[in-house]
PDB file of C-alpha atoms in Angstrom:
ATOM      1  CA  LYS A   2     -28.936 -38.971  39.214  1.00 82.00           C
ATOM      2  CA  ASN A   3     -25.977 -38.576  36.907  1.00 93.00           C
ATOM      3  CA  GLN A   4     -24.458 -42.071  36.779  1.00 96.00           C
ATOM      4  CA  LYS A   5     -21.019 -40.600  35.972  1.00 96.00           C
ATOM      5  CA  ALA A   6     -20.897 -38.346  39.065  1.00 95.00           C
ATOM      6  CA  LEU A   7     -19.134 -39.352  42.270  1.00 92.00           C
ATOM      7  CA  ASN A   8     -22.528 -39.848  44.018  1.00 90.00           C
ATOM      8  CA  LYS A   9     -21.249 -40.246  47.569  1.00 86.00           C
ATOM      9  CA  LYS A  10     -23.732 -41.094  50.292  1.00 81.00           C
ATOM     10  CA  ASP A  11     -24.580 -38.324  52.719  1.00 80.00           C
ATOM     11  CA  PRO A  12     -23.137 -38.921  55.206  1.00 80.00           C
ATOM     12  CA  ASN A  13     -20.510 -40.827  53.264  1.00 82.00           C
ATOM     13  CA  GLU A  14     -19.729 -44.425  54.194  1.00 82.00           C
ATOM     14  CA  SER A  15     -16.260 -45.313  53.004  1.00 85.00           C
ATOM     15  CA  ALA A  16     -15.279 -48.851  52.056  1.00 86.00           C
ATOM     16  CA  ASN A  17     -11.735 -50.135  52.216  1.00 89.00           C
ATOM     17  CA  ILE A  18      -9.931 -53.101  50.689  1.00 91.00           C
ATOM     18  CA  THR A  19     -10.853 -55.299  53.682  1.00 92.00           C
ATOM     19  CA  ASP A  20     -14.551 -54.530  53.141  1.00 92.00           C
ATOM     20  CA  LEU A  21     -14.250 -55.328  49.436  1.00 96.00           C
ATOM     21  CA  ARG A  22     -12.437 -58.617  50.104  1.00 96.00           C
ATOM     22  CA  LYS A  23     -15.404 -59.720  52.225  1.00 95.00           C
ATOM     23  CA  ILE A  24     -17.483 -59.719  49.028  1.00 97.00           C
ATOM     24  CA  GLY A  25     -14.797 -61.440  46.962  1.00 97.00           C
ATOM     25  CA  ILE A  26     -13.153 -58.444  45.314  1.00 98.00           C
ATOM     26  CA  SER A  27      -9.393 -58.482  44.849  1.00 97.00           C
ATOM     27  CA  TYR A  28      -7.341 -55.364  44.139  1.00 97.00           C
ATOM     28  CA  TRP A  29      -3.791 -54.494  43.103  1.00 97.00           C
ATOM     29  CA  LYS A  30      -2.130 -51.175  42.250  1.00 98.00           C
ATOM     30  CA  LEU A  31       0.189 -51.549  39.247  1.00 98.00           C
ATOM     31  CA  ASP A  32       2.597 -49.163  37.545  1.00 98.00           C
ATOM     32  CA  ALA A  33       0.630 -48.133  34.470  1.00 97.00           C
ATOM     33  CA  ASP A  34       3.039 -45.293  33.610  1.00 97.00           C
ATOM     34  CA  SER A  35       6.045 -47.473  32.770  1.00 97.00           C
ATOM     35  CA  PHE A  36       4.432 -49.695  30.138  1.00 96.00           C
ATOM     36  CA  GLU A  37       2.702 -48.936  26.844  1.00 94.00           C
ATOM     37  CA  TYR A  38      -0.407 -50.672  25.540  1.00 95.00           C
ATOM     38  CA  PRO A  39      -2.409 -50.201  22.332  1.00 96.00           C
ATOM     39  CA  ILE A  40      -5.645 -48.155  22.359  1.00 95.00           C
ATOM     40  CA  LYS A  41      -7.499 -51.261  21.202  1.00 95.00           C
ATOM     41  CA  ALA A  42      -6.435 -54.863  20.750  1.00 94.00           C
ATOM     42  CA  VAL A  43      -9.013 -57.626  20.446  1.00 93.00           C
ATOM     43  CA  PRO A  44      -7.525 -60.040  21.286  1.00 93.00           C
ATOM     44  CA  TRP A  45      -4.327 -59.061  23.080  1.00 93.00           C
ATOM     45  CA  ASP A  46      -2.049 -61.895  24.128  1.00 92.00           C
ATOM     46  CA  PRO A  47      -1.445 -61.660  27.883  1.00 92.00           C
ATOM     47  CA  ASP A  48       1.882 -63.419  27.270  1.00 92.00           C
ATOM     48  CA  ASP A  49       2.970 -60.118  25.662  1.00 92.00           C
ATOM     49  CA  ALA A  50       2.883 -58.412  29.061  1.00 92.00           C
ATOM     50  CA  ILE A  51       6.240 -57.005  30.111  1.00 94.00           C
ATOM     51  CA  ASP A  52       5.112 -55.564  33.448  1.00 97.00           C
ATOM     52  CA  PRO A  53       6.504 -58.072  35.978  1.00 97.00           C
ATOM     53  CA  ASP A  54       3.673 -57.438  38.455  1.00 97.00           C
ATOM     54  CA  LEU A  55       1.009 -57.992  35.795  1.00 97.00           C
ATOM     55  CA  MET A  56       2.850 -61.135  34.655  1.00 96.00           C
ATOM     56  CA  LYS A  57       2.897 -62.467  38.217  1.00 97.00           C
ATOM     57  CA  ILE A  58      -0.855 -61.887  38.665  1.00 97.00           C
ATOM     58  CA  ARG A  59      -1.589 -63.350  35.201  1.00 96.00           C
ATOM     59  CA  ASP A  60       0.388 -66.502  35.930  1.00 96.00           C
ATOM     60  CA  HIS A  61      -0.828 -66.965  39.508  1.00 97.00           C
ATOM     61  CA  ARG A  62      -4.499 -66.587  38.572  1.00 96.00           C
ATOM     62  CA  GLY A  63      -4.329 -68.437  35.234  1.00 95.00           C
ATOM     63  CA  TYR A  64      -5.359 -65.644  32.843  1.00 95.00           C
ATOM     64  CA  SER A  65      -4.806 -66.893  29.311  1.00 94.00           C
ATOM     65  CA  TYR A  66      -6.723 -64.365  27.191  1.00 94.00           C
ATOM     66  CA  ALA A  67      -6.954 -60.593  27.215  1.00 95.00           C
ATOM     67  CA  ASP A  68      -8.190 -57.706  25.191  1.00 95.00           C
ATOM     68  CA  ILE A  69      -7.677 -53.978  25.474  1.00 97.00           C
ATOM     69  CA  ILE A  70     -10.470 -51.497  24.931  1.00 96.00           C
ATOM     70  CA  THR A  71     -10.971 -47.771  25.236  1.00 97.00           C
ATOM     71  CA  VAL A  72     -14.404 -46.645  26.352  1.00 97.00           C
ATOM     72  CA  HIS A  73     -14.609 -43.136  24.886  1.00 97.00           C
ATOM     73  CA  PRO A  74     -16.855 -41.516  22.264  1.00 97.00           C
ATOM     74  CA  ASP A  75     -13.982 -41.478  19.722  1.00 97.00           C
ATOM     75  CA  HIS A  76     -13.016 -45.129  20.217  1.00 96.00           C
ATOM     76  CA  LEU A  77     -16.193 -47.083  20.955  1.00 95.00           C
ATOM     77  CA  PRO A  78     -18.949 -47.163  18.332  1.00 95.00           C
ATOM     78  CA  GLY A  79     -22.337 -46.551  19.964  1.00 96.00           C
ATOM     79  CA  TYR A  80     -20.609 -45.114  23.031  1.00 96.00           C
ATOM     80  CA  GLU A  81     -23.711 -43.683  24.767  1.00 94.00           C
ATOM     81  CA  ASP A  82     -25.721 -46.895  24.328  1.00 95.00           C
ATOM     82  CA  LYS A  83     -22.782 -49.042  25.472  1.00 95.00           C
ATOM     83  CA  VAL A  84     -22.251 -46.982  28.626  1.00 96.00           C
ATOM     84  CA  LYS A  85     -25.975 -47.227  29.403  1.00 94.00           C
ATOM     85  CA  SER A  86     -25.883 -51.004  28.934  1.00 95.00           C
ATOM     86  CA  PHE A  87     -22.794 -51.352  31.179  1.00 96.00           C
ATOM     87  CA  PHE A  88     -24.750 -49.534  33.907  1.00 97.00           C
ATOM     88  CA  GLU A  89     -27.587 -52.081  33.915  1.00 97.00           C
ATOM     89  CA  GLU A  90     -27.245 -54.161  37.096  1.00 98.00           C
ATOM     90  CA  HIS A  91     -26.012 -57.650  36.212  1.00 98.00           C
ATOM     91  CA  ILE A  92     -23.789 -60.608  37.054  1.00 98.00           C
ATOM     92  CA  HIS A  93     -21.410 -62.738  35.000  1.00 96.00           C
ATOM     93  CA  ASP A  94     -20.895 -66.476  35.098  1.00 94.00           C
ATOM     94  CA  ALA A  95     -17.134 -65.969  35.389  1.00 94.00           C
ATOM     95  CA  GLU A  96     -14.787 -63.722  37.313  1.00 94.00           C
ATOM     96  CA  GLU A  97     -14.509 -60.191  35.862  1.00 94.00           C
ATOM     97  CA  ILE A  98     -11.001 -58.740  35.706  1.00 96.00           C
ATOM     98  CA  ARG A  99     -10.182 -55.158  34.766  1.00 97.00           C
ATOM     99  CA  TYR A 100      -6.831 -53.403  34.654  1.00 98.00           C
ATOM    100  CA  VAL A 101      -7.128 -49.638  34.172  1.00 98.00           C
ATOM    101  CA  ILE A 102      -4.330 -48.543  31.852  1.00 98.00           C
ATOM    102  CA  SER A 103      -5.514 -44.927  31.841  1.00 98.00           C
ATOM    103  CA  GLY A 104      -8.640 -42.942  32.544  1.00 98.00           C
ATOM    104  CA  SER A 105     -11.133 -43.800  35.253  1.00 98.00           C
ATOM    105  CA  GLY A 106     -14.619 -45.021  35.999  1.00 98.00           C
ATOM    106  CA  PHE A 107     -16.898 -46.507  38.621  1.00 97.00           C
ATOM    107  CA  PHE A 108     -17.768 -50.078  39.482  1.00 97.00           C
ATOM    108  CA  ASP A 109     -20.848 -50.198  41.669  1.00 97.00           C
ATOM    109  CA  VAL A 110     -21.091 -53.500  43.549  1.00 97.00           C
ATOM    110  CA  ARG A 111     -23.665 -54.853  45.993  1.00 96.00           C
ATOM    111  CA  ASP A 112     -22.477 -55.589  49.518  1.00 94.00           C
ATOM    112  CA  THR A 113     -23.738 -58.463  51.677  1.00 93.00           C
ATOM    113  CA  GLU A 114     -26.815 -56.414  52.621  1.00 93.00           C
ATOM    114  CA  ASP A 115     -27.612 -55.573  48.975  1.00 95.00           C
ATOM    115  CA  ARG A 116     -26.462 -51.948  49.333  1.00 93.00           C
ATOM    116  CA  TRP A 117     -24.460 -50.206  46.621  1.00 95.00           C
ATOM    117  CA  VAL A 118     -20.751 -49.662  47.150  1.00 95.00           C
ATOM    118  CA  ARG A 119     -19.158 -47.322  44.592  1.00 95.00           C
ATOM    119  CA  VAL A 120     -15.532 -48.105  43.692  1.00 96.00           C
ATOM    120  CA  HIS A 121     -13.705 -45.389  41.747  1.00 96.00           C
ATOM    121  CA  VAL A 122     -11.128 -47.197  39.611  1.00 97.00           C
ATOM    122  CA  LYS A 123      -8.247 -45.184  38.206  1.00 98.00           C
ATOM    123  CA  LYS A 124      -5.040 -45.580  36.260  1.00 98.00           C
ATOM    124  CA  GLY A 125      -3.026 -48.519  37.590  1.00 98.00           C
ATOM    125  CA  ASP A 126      -5.905 -50.240  39.405  1.00 98.00           C
ATOM    126  CA  LEU A 127      -6.420 -53.935  38.717  1.00 98.00           C
ATOM    127  CA  MET A 128      -9.596 -55.275  40.237  1.00 98.00           C
ATOM    128  CA  THR A 129     -11.410 -58.593  40.061  1.00 97.00           C
ATOM    129  CA  LEU A 130     -15.090 -59.120  40.727  1.00 97.00           C
ATOM    130  CA  PRO A 131     -16.161 -62.621  41.694  1.00 97.00           C
ATOM    131  CA  GLU A 132     -18.537 -64.656  39.572  1.00 96.00           C
ATOM    132  CA  GLY A 133     -22.144 -63.908  40.517  1.00 97.00           C
ATOM    133  CA  ILE A 134     -21.724 -60.507  42.213  1.00 98.00           C
ATOM    134  CA  TYR A 135     -24.343 -57.907  41.297  1.00 98.00           C
ATOM    135  CA  HIS A 136     -22.578 -54.934  39.766  1.00 98.00           C
ATOM    136  CA  ARG A 137     -22.612 -52.256  37.102  1.00 98.00           C
ATOM    137  CA  PHE A 138     -20.020 -50.008  35.481  1.00 98.00           C
ATOM    138  CA  THR A 139     -19.809 -46.499  34.113  1.00 97.00           C
ATOM    139  CA  THR A 140     -17.144 -44.094  33.055  1.00 97.00           C
ATOM    140  CA  ASP A 141     -16.822 -41.100  35.322  1.00 97.00           C
ATOM    141  CA  GLU A 142     -17.338 -37.532  34.136  1.00 96.00           C
ATOM    142  CA  ASN A 143     -14.020 -37.647  32.228  1.00 97.00           C
ATOM    143  CA  ASP A 144     -15.733 -40.035  29.753  1.00 97.00           C
ATOM    144  CA  ILE A 145     -12.704 -42.223  29.141  1.00 98.00           C
ATOM    145  CA  ILE A 146     -11.286 -45.450  30.469  1.00 98.00           C
ATOM    146  CA  HIS A 147      -8.582 -47.463  28.715  1.00 98.00           C
ATOM    147  CA  ALA A 148      -8.661 -50.940  30.181  1.00 98.00           C
ATOM    148  CA  MET A 149      -7.405 -54.468  29.795  1.00 97.00           C
ATOM    149  CA  ARG A 150      -9.937 -57.242  30.283  1.00 95.00           C
ATOM    150  CA  LEU A 151      -8.395 -60.540  31.328  1.00 95.00           C
ATOM    151  CA  PHE A 152     -10.009 -63.962  31.150  1.00 93.00           C
ATOM    152  CA  LYS A 153      -9.386 -67.548  32.137  1.00 92.00           C
ATOM    153  CA  GLY A 154      -9.779 -69.536  28.929  1.00 89.00           C
ATOM    154  CA  VAL A 155     -12.310 -68.548  26.297  1.00 83.00           C
ATOM    155  CA  PRO A 156     -13.544 -64.999  26.934  1.00 86.00           C
ATOM    156  CA  VAL A 157     -17.078 -64.740  28.235  1.00 76.00           C
ATOM    157  CA  TRP A 158     -18.584 -61.342  28.681  1.00 77.00           C
ATOM    158  CA  THR A 159     -22.286 -61.968  28.665  1.00 89.00           C
ATOM    159  CA  PRO A 160     -24.150 -59.933  31.278  1.00 95.00           C
ATOM    160  CA  ILE A 161     -27.009 -61.677  33.051  1.00 97.00           C
ATOM    161  CA  ASN A 162     -29.309 -58.869  34.166  1.00 98.00           C
ATOM    162  CA  ARG A 163     -30.959 -58.755  37.563  1.00 98.00           C
ATOM    163  CA  PRO A 164     -33.172 -60.427  38.690  1.00 97.00           C
ATOM    164  CA  CYS A 165     -31.256 -63.663  38.383  1.00 97.00           C
ATOM    165  CA  ASP A 166     -31.102 -65.039  41.921  1.00 97.00           C
ATOM    166  CA  ASP A 167     -31.722 -68.575  40.626  1.00 98.00           C
ATOM    167  CA  HIS A 168     -28.717 -68.480  38.274  1.00 98.00           C
ATOM    168  CA  PRO A 169     -26.028 -70.982  39.409  1.00 98.00           C
ATOM    169  CA  SER A 170     -23.329 -68.285  39.455  1.00 97.00           C
ATOM    170  CA  ARG A 171     -25.406 -66.086  41.730  1.00 98.00           C
ATOM    171  CA  GLN A 172     -26.111 -69.033  44.011  1.00 97.00           C
ATOM    172  CA  VAL A 173     -22.360 -69.729  44.295  1.00 96.00           C
ATOM    173  CA  PHE A 174     -21.737 -66.086  45.213  1.00 97.00           C
ATOM    174  CA  VAL A 175     -24.530 -66.039  47.816  1.00 97.00           C
ATOM    175  CA  LYS A 176     -23.325 -69.273  49.374  1.00 96.00           C
ATOM    176  CA  GLU A 177     -19.697 -68.174  49.615  1.00 96.00           C
ATOM    177  CA  TYR A 178     -19.933 -64.449  50.386  1.00 96.00           C
ATOM    178  CA  ILE A 179     -23.372 -63.726  51.811  1.00 94.00           C
ATOM    179  CA  LYS A 180     -23.930 -66.888  53.818  1.00 91.00           C
ATOM    180  CA  GLY A 181     -20.185 -67.353  54.411  1.00 84.00           C
ATOM    181  CA  ASP A 182     -20.105 -71.030  53.430  1.00 75.00           C
ATOM    182  CA  THR A 183     -16.671 -71.527  51.864  1.00 67.00           C
ATOM    183  CA  ALA A 184     -17.142 -75.304  51.534  1.00 61.00           C
ATOM    184  CA  ILE A 185     -18.483 -75.053  48.001  1.00 49.00           C
TER     185      ILE A 185
END
């Protein structure tokens, strides 16, 4: 299949914010039209944010580092290889935070029964994926996403490819979201 296509199930099974929260995903819709950001800034100081909603989320969740990237053939060296590597199923050992400044793409995440859920992120979407969730990312057929990546502390963006069920981050995710044990 074309990883950049919508790829709905037939018949389609829609997922809503409540369903996503059950697997630890948080979501906000921000006003991306009223604020300007550079095409690329590595790093970008999240204290430079002037969007009051982004500032509130940043402060509440403790994000202290950010960068801004544009995933597009003209702005990302090795674009095709990078997009292929983003689509390899993996986890991270920290929360993953993405704010879509413009463009769009897909995050595919595994639900509690290990089924794919495709989330189409678009301009203004800010989404967090919990540490240890199996996921992958791709641009959609428009081939561009301009996004801010936010981090708590020192940025970590090392994918840990599946299988990795014994990894401590995966075990935390399974305990909290699959087995429902919030007393971690």
